[in-house]
Coordinates of C-alpha atoms in Angstrom, one line a residue:
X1 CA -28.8 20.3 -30.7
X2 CA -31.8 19.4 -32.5
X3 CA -32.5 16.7 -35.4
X4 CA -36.2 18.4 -36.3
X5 CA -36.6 18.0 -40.2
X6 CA -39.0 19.8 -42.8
X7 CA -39.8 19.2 -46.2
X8 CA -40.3 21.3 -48.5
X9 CA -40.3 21.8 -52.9
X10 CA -38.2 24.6 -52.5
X11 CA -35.0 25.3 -50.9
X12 CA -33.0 28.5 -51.9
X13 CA -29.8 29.7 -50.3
X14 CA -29.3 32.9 -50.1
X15 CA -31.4 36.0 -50.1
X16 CA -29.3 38.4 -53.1
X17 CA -31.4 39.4 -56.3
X18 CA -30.7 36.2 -57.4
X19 CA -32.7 34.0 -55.1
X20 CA -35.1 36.9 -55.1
X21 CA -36.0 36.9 -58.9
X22 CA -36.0 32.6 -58.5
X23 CA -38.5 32.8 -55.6
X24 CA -40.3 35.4 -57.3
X25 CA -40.6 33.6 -60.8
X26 CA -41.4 30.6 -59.2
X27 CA -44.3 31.7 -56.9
X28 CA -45.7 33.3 -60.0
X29 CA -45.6 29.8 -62.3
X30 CA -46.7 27.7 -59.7
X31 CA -48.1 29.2 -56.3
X32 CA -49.0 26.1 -54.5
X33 CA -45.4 25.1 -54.3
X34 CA -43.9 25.7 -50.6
X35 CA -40.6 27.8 -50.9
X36 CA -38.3 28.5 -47.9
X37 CA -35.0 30.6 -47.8
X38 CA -32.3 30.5 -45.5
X39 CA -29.7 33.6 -45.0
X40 CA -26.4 33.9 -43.2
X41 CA -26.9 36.9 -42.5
X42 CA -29.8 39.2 -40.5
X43 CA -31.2 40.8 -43.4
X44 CA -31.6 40.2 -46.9
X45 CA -29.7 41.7 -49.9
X46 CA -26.6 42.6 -47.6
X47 CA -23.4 41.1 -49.8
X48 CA -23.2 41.9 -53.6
X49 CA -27.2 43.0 -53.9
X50 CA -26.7 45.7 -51.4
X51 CA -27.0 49.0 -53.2
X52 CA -23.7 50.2 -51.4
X53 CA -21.8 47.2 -53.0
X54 CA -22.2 47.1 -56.6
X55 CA -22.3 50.1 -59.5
X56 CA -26.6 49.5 -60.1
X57 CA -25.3 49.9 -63.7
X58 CA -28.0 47.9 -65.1
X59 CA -25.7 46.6 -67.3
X60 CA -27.1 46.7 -71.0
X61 CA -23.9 46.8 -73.1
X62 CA -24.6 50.6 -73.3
X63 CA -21.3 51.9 -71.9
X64 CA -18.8 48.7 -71.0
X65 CA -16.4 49.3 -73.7
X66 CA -14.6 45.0 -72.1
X67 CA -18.2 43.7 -74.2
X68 CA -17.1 44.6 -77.8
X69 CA -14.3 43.2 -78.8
X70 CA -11.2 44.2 -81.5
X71 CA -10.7 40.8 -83.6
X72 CA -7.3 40.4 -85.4
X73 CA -8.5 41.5 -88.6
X74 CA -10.1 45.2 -86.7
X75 CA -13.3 44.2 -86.8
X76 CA -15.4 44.5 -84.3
X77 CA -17.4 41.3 -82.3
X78 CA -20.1 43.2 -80.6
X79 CA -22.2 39.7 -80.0
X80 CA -21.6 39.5 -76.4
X81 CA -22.7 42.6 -76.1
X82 CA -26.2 42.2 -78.2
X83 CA -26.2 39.6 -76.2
X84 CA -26.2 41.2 -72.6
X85 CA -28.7 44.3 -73.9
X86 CA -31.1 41.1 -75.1
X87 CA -30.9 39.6 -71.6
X88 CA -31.1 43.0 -69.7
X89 CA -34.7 43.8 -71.9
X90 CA -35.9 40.3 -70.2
X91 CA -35.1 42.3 -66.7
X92 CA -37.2 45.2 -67.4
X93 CA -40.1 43.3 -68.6
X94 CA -40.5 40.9 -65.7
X95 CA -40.0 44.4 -63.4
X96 CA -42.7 45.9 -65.5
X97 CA -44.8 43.3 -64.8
X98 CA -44.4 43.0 -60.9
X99 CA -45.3 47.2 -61.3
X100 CA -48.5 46.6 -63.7
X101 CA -49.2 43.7 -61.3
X102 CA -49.2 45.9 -58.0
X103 CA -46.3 43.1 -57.0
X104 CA -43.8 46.1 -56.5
X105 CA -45.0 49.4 -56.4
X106 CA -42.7 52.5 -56.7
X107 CA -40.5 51.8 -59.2
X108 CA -38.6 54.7 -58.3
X109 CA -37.2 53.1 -55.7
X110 CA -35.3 51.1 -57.6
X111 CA -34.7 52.3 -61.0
X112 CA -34.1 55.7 -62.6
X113 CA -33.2 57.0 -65.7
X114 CA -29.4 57.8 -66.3
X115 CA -26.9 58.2 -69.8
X116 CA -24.8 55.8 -70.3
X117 CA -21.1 56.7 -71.6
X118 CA -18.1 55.0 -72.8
X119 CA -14.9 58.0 -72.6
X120 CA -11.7 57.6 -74.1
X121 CA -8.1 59.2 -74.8
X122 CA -5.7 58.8 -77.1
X123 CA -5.9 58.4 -80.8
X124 CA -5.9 54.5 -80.9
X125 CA -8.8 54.2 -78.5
X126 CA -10.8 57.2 -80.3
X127 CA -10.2 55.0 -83.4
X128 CA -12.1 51.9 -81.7
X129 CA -14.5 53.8 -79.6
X130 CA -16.1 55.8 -83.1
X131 CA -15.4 51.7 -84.9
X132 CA -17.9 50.7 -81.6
X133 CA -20.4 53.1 -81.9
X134 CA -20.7 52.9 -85.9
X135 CA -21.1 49.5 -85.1
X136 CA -23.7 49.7 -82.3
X137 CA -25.8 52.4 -83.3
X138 CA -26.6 50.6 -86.6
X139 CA -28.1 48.1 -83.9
X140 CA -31.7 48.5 -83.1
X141 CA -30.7 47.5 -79.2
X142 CA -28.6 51.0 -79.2
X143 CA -31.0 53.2 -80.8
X144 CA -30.1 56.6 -79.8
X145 CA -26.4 56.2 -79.2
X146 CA -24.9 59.3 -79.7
X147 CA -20.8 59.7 -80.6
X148 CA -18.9 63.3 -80.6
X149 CA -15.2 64.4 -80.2
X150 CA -15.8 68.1 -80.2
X151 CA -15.0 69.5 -76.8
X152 CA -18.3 71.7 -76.3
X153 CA -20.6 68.6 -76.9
X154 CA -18.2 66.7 -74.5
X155 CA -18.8 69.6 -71.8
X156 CA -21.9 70.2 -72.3
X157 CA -22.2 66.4 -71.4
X158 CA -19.6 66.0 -68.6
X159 CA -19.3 69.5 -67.6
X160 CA -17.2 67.7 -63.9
X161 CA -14.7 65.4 -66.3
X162 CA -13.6 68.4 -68.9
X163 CA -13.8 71.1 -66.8
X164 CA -10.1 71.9 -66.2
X165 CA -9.0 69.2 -68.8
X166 CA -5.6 69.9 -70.7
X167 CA -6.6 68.8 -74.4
X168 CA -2.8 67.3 -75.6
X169 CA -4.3 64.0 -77.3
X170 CA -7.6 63.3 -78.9
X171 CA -10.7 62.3 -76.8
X172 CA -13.9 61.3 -77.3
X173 CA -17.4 59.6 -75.9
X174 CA -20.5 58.1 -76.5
X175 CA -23.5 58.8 -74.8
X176 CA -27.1 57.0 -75.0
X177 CA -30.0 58.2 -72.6
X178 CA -31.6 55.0 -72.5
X179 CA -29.5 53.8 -69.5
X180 CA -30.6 53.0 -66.2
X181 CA -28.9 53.2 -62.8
X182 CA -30.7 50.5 -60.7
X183 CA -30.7 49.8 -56.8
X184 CA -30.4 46.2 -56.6
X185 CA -30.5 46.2 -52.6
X186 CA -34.0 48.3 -52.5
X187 CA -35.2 45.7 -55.2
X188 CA -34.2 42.4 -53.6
X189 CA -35.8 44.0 -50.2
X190 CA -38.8 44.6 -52.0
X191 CA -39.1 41.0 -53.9
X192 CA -38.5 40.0 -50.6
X193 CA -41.7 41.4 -48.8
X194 CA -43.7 40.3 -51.8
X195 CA -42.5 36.6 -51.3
X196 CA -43.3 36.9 -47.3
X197 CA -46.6 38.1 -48.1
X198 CA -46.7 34.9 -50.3
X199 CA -46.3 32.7 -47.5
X200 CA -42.5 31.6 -48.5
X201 CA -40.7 30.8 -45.2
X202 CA -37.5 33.0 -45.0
X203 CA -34.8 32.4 -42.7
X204 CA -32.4 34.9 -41.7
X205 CA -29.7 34.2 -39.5
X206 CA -29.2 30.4 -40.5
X207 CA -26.1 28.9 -41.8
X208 CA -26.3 26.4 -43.9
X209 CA -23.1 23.6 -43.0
X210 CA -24.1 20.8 -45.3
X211 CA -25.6 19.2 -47.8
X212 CA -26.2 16.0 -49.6
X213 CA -28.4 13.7 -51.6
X214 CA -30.8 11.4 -49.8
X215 CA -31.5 7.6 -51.4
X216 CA -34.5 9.0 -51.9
X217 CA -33.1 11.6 -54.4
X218 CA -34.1 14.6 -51.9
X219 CA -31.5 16.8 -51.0
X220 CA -31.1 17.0 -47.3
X221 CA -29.0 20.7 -45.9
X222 CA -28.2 20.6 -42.5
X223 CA -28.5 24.2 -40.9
X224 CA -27.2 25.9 -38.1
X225 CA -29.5 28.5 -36.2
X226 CA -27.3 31.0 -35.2
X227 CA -29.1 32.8 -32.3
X228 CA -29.8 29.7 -31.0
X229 CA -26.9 27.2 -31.8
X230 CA -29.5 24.7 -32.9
X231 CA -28.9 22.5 -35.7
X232 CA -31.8 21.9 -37.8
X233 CA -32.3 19.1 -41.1
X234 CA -34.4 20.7 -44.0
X235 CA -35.2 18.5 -47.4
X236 CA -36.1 19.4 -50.7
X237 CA -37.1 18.4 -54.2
X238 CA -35.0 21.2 -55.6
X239 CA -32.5 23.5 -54.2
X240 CA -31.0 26.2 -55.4
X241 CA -27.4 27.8 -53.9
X242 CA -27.7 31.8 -54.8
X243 CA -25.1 32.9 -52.0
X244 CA -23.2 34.4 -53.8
X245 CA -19.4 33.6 -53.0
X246 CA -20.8 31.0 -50.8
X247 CA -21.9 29.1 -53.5
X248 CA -18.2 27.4 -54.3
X249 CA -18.2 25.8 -51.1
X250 CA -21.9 24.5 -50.9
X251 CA -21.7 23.0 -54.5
X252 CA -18.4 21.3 -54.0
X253 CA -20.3 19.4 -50.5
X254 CA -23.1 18.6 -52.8
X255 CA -20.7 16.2 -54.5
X256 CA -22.5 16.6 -58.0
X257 CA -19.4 15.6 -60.5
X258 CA -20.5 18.8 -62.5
X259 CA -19.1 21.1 -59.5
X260 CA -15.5 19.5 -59.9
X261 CA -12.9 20.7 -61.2
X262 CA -14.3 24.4 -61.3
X263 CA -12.0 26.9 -58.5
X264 CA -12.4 30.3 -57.2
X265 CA -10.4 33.7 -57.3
X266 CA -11.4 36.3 -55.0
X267 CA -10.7 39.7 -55.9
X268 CA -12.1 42.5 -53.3
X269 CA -11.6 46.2 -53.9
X270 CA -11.9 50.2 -53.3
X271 CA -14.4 53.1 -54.1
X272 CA -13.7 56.9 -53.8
X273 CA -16.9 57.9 -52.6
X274 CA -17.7 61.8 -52.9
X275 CA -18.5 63.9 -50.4
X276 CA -19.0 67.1 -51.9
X277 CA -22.9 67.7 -52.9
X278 CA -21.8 70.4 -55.1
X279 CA -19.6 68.2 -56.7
X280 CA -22.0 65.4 -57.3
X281 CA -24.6 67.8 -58.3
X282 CA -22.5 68.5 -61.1
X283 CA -22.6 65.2 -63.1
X284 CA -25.1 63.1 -64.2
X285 CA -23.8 59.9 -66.1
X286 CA -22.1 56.3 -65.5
X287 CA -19.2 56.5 -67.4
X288 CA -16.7 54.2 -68.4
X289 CA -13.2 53.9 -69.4
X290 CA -11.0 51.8 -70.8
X291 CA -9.2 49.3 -68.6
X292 CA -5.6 49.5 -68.1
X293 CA -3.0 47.1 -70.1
X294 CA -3.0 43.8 -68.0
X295 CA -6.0 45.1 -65.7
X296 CA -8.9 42.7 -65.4
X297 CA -12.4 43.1 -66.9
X298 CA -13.9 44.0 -63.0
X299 CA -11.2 46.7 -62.8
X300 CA -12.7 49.1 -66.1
X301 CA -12.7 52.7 -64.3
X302 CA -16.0 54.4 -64.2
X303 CA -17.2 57.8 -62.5
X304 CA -20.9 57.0 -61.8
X305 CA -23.9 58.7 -60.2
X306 CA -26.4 56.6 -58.3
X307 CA -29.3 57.5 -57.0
X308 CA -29.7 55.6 -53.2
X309 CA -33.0 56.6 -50.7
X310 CA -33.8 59.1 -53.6
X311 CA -30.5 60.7 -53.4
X312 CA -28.0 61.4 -55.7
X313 CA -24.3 59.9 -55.0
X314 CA -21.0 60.4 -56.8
X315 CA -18.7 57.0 -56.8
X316 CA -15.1 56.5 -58.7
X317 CA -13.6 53.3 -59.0
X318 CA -13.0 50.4 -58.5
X319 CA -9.4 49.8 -57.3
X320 CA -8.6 46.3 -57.4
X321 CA -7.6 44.2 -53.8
X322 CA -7.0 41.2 -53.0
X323 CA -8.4 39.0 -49.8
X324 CA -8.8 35.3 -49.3
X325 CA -11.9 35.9 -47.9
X326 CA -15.1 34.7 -50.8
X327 CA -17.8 37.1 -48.6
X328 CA -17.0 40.0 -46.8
X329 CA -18.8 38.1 -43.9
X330 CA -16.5 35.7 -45.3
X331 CA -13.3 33.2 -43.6
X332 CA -10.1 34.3 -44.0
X333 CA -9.9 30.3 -44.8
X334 CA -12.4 30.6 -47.6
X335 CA -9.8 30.5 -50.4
X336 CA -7.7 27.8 -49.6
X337 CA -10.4 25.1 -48.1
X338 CA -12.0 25.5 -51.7
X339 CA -9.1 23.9 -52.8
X340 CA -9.7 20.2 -53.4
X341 CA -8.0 17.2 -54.7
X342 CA -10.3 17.8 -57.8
X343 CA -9.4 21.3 -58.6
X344 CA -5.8 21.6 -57.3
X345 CA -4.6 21.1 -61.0
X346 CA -6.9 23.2 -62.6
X347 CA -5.8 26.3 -59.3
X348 CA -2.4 25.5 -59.9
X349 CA -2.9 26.1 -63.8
X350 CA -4.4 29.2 -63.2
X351 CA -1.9 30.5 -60.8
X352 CA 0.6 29.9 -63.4
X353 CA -1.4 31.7 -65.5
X354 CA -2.4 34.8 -64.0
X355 CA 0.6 36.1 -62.5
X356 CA 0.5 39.3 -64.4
X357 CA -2.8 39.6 -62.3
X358 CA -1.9 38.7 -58.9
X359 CA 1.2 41.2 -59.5
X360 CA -1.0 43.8 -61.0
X361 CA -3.4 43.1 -57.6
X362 CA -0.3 43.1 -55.4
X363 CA 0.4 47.2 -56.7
X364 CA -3.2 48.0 -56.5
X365 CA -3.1 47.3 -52.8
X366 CA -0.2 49.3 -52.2
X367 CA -1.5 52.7 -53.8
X368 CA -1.7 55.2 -50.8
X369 CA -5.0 57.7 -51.3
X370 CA -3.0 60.4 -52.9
X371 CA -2.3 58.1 -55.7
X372 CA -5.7 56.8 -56.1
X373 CA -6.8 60.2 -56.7
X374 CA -3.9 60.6 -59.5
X375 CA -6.5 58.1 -60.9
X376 CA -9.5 60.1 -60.1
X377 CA -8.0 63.0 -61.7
X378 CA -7.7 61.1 -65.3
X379 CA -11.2 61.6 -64.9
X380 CA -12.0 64.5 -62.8
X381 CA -9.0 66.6 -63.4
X382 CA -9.6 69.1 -60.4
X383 CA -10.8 66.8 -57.8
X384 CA -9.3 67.5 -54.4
X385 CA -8.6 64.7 -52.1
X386 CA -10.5 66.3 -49.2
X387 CA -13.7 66.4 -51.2
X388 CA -13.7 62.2 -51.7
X389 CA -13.4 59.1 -48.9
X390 CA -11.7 55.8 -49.0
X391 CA -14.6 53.0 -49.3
X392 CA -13.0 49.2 -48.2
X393 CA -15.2 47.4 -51.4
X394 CA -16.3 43.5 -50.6
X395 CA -16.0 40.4 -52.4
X396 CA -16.4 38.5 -55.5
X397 CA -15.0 35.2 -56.7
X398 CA -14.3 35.0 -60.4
X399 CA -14.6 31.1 -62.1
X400 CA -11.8 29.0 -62.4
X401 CA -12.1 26.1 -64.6
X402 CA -10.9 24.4 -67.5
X403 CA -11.9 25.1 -70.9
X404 CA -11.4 24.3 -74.4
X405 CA -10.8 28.0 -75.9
X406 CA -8.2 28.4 -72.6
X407 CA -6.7 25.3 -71.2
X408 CA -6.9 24.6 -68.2
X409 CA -7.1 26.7 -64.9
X410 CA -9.0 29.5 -67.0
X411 CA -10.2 32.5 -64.9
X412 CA -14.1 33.5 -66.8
X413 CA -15.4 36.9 -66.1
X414 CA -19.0 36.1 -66.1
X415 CA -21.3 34.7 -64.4
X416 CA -21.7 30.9 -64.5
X417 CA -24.8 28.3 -63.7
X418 CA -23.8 24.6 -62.5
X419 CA -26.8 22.2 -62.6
X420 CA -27.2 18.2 -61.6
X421 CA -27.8 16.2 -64.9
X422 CA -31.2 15.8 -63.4
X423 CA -31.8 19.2 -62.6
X424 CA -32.4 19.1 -59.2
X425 CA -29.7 21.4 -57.5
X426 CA -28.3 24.6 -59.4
X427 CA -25.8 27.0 -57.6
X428 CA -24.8 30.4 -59.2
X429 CA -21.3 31.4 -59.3
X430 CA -19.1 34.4 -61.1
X431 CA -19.8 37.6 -61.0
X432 CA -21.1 40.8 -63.3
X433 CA -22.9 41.2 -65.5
X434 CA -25.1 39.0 -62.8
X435 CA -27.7 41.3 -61.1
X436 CA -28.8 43.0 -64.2
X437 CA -29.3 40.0 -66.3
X438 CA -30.7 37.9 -62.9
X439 CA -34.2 37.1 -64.7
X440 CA -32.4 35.6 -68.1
X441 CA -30.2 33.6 -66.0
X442 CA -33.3 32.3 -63.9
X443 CA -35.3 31.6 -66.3
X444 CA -32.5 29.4 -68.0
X445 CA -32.2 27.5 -64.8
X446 CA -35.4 26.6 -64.8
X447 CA -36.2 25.8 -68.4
X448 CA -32.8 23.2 -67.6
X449 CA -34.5 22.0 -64.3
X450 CA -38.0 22.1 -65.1
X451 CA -38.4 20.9 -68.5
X452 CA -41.3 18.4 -68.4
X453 CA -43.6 21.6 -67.0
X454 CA -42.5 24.0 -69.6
X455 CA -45.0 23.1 -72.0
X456 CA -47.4 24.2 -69.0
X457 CA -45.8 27.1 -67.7
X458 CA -44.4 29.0 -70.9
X459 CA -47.8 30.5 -71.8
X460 CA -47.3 32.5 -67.9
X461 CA -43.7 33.2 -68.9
X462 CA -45.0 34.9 -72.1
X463 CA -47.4 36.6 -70.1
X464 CA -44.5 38.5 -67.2
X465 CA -42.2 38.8 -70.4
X466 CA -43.7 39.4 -73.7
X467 CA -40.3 38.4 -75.7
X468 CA -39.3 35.2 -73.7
X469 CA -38.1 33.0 -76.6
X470 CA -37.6 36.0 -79.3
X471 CA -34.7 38.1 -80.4
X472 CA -35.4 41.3 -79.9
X473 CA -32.7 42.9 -82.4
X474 CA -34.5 41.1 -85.1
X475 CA -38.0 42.0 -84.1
X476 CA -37.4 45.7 -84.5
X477 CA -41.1 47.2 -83.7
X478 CA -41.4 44.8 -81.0
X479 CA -38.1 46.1 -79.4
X480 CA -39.6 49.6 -79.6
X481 CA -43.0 48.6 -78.0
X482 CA -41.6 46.7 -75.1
X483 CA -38.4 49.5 -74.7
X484 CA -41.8 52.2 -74.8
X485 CA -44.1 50.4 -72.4
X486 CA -41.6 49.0 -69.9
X487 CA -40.2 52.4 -69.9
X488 CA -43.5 54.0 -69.0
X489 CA -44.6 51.6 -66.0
X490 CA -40.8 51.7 -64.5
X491 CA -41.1 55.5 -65.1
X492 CA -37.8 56.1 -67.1
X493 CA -39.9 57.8 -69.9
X494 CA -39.2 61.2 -68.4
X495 CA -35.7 62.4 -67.6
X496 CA -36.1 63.2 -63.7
X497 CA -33.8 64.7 -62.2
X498 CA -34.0 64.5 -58.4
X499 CA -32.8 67.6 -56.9
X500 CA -31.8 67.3 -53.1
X501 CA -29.7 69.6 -51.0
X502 CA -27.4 67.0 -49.8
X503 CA -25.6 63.8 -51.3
X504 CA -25.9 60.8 -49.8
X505 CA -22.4 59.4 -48.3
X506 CA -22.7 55.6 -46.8
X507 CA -22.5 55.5 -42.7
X508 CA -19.8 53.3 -41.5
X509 CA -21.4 50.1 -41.7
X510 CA -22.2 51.2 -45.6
X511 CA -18.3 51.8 -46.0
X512 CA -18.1 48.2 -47.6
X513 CA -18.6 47.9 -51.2
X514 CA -18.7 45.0 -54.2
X515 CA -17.7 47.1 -57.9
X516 CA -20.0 45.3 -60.8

């Protein structure tokens, strides 16, 4: 056992795209601060970053039908959505900037050009889908946004999903080419490199156990080497818990009051991966469905293509599952030690609650294969069982806390930022749209933590992302300069397809996903 101690400014804990874009950010604001990083696990980007375990949607409000909303009166709220395409135009600036900046170099790697698409059957959800798109595409965020219910557009647009279809209801899609399908694994990796090259002190393979508040006002995280056993004390000014569905834990030891009363629900689930190249060579899209009548947000079906180490891949799902586990290098204890004499009211409330959702859960892990690809075959009508593989997905904990709009015990599908009152701890928790919008929600944190150097450091912030502080939907020729220059450094100007004689399917060790 050891009782060495460092100090530090810095301390984040985690190594997803989260901590990446923080670390990143930060070294760009203020350089001479020391950062240092500590990981679980032996690489970084390996839970819900990894490109194998979430949908790279680069979610923009383009397609996820869950962000537009049918009020009482049938109209339509589509701010959450305006919202989300706002926050994801932030994310491709600061990337652009890392590119024109020879931070990052080949963008490639990590982003490519790929329609979006929202699909639909049945006259009531044909109704809302062309009520969505009249009101989107009147939107300067969804310029472009094509709508069509006439079966050769639809074919000529998903040749794989119509081909073999029987036509006995309406159906219909939208379809915008503006969308992106974005390796968040390859990213985090490479923001990674750039922050070792920047001197940041990364950790891998160290667990942090504990953590608590000096009477100096440091924040002292005791953590365990795990090739060696060794315990070691680290302190830091600030500290910031980015692990994911670690972070429930690590907030509640930090004893701030504002991580009380807030719970955790971990849903896990399944991808149909496809192992046909022929098949996957014939589709080129994320689309997304509906979700089913008492099916969570997470659990909207979508057929997407990805494009991982330059290849193109076809996944289906997600399937919803349920494990106690909050990683999937997780404790099958995780679920019930996050329970606390704080929260147990608001988890009891919840479980009251959602018991349509733990029994919807409860059928989702009994469907056997065959009927999974029932489910496939709403979308791929002649999809054959041996063509597609069974993928076991990871984890991600939803929020459960009390609110005024639910009561209490209310599960939020989101993602969610805790801070001290004084700003100097912040842990991340929730879930999608996180990845995607990672540099709004950064940059919030630290406008919260680090307001007496805004003043100082906003110029620099203007400078990685040209429309910090503006709305983009009301600054129309701004919107189409940023949209036309970010596009043109992450090289999504052309539509490129990448032709390759055989799909990627994940190894073994891949075979463990996280849906977003």
């Amino acid at each position: 056992m050891s009782n060495s101690k460092t100090n530090t400014d810095v301390i984040l804990i985690g190594s997803g795209i989260m901590s990446a874009t923080f670390g990143t950010l930060l070294k760009e604001l203020v350089p001479e601060w020391e950062i240092t990083v500590f990981e679980k696990l032996a690489n970084a980007g390996e839970e819900s970053s990894n490109e194998w375990n979430n949908a790279g949607t680069g979610h923009a409000a383009l397609c996820e039908l869950n962000y537009t909303v049918e009020k009482p009166d049938g109209s339509l709220d589509i701010s959450k959505a305006i919202q989300i395409n706002e926050q994801f135009q932030l994310s491709r600036q600061f990337w652009s900037y890392l590119v024109n900046s020879n931070l990052i170099r080949n963008p490639q790697d990590f982003i490519m050009p790929l329609p979006h698409m929202s699909l639909v059957q049945g006259e009531q959800n044909v109704t809302f889908l062309k009520k969505r798109f009249e009101a989107l595409s009147n939107n300067p965020l969804f310029q472009g946004m094509e709508f069509s219910e006439d079966h050769d557009k639809l074919t000529e647009w998903i040749p794989l999903i119509m081909e073999g279809r029987t036509l006995n209801e309406p159906i219909a899609a939208t379809k915008i080419d503006s969308g992106t399908d974005v390796n968040f694994g390859a990213l985090t990796r490479m923001l990674f490199d750039h922050l070792e090259s920047k001197n940041v002190e990364i950790n891998y393979k160290h667990s942090v156990n504990n953590i608590k508040r000096t009477s100096d006002g440091m924040w002292e995280l005791k953590v365990r080497n795990l090739d060696s056993g060794m315990v070691e004390h680290h302190t830091a000014k600030f500290v910031f818990i980015g692990s994911g569905g670690g972070s429930l834990h690590l907030l509640q030891k930090s004893g701030i009051p504002e991580g009380k009363h807030i719970g955790g629900f971990p849903v896990s689930g399944i991808f149909m991966v496809c192992n046909n190249p022929d098949t996957v060579e014939q589709h080129h899209a994320k689309v997304y469905g509906k979700a089913k009548v008492g099916a969570p947000p997470m659990s909207v079906p979508h057929l997407d293509t990805r494009y991982i180490d330059n290849k193109k891949s076809l996944l289906f799902g997600p399937f919803a599952g349920f494990s106690p586990k909050f990683l999937k290098e997780g404790s099958m204890f995780d679920l019930i030690t996050s329970v606390k004499p704080n929260n147990l009211l608001t988890m009891l409330a919840a479980g009251a609650k959602e018991l349509p959702l733990t029994k919807y859960l409860i059928q989702q892990v009994m469907l056997s294969k065959e009927q999974r690809m029932e489910e496939l075959r709403e979308f791929i009508p002649n999809a054959k069982s041996e063509d597609w593989d069974l993928v076991i997905a990871g984890q991600r904990v939803q929020v459960i806390k009390d609110t005024e709009a639910g009561g209490k015990g209310t599960l939020q599908f989101g993602t969610e930022v805790i801070t001290a009152a004084d700003g100097s701890i912040a842990a991340l928790l929730g879930a999608s749209p996180g990845a995607s919008t990672a540099v709004h929600v950064m940059l919030e944190i630290i406008k919260k933590c680090f307001p007496q150097h805004m003043n100082e450091w906003e110029p620099k912030i203007k400078e990685m992302i040209p429309s910090y502080g503006v709305s983009l939907m009301e600054k129309p020729e701004l919107l189409h300069e940023i949209h036309t220059s970010t596009a043109v450094t992450l090289g999504l100007s052309e539509k490129e397809e990448i032709h390759t004689s055989t799909a990627k399917t994940p190894s073994q060790s891949e075979k463990e996903l996280v849906f977003s």
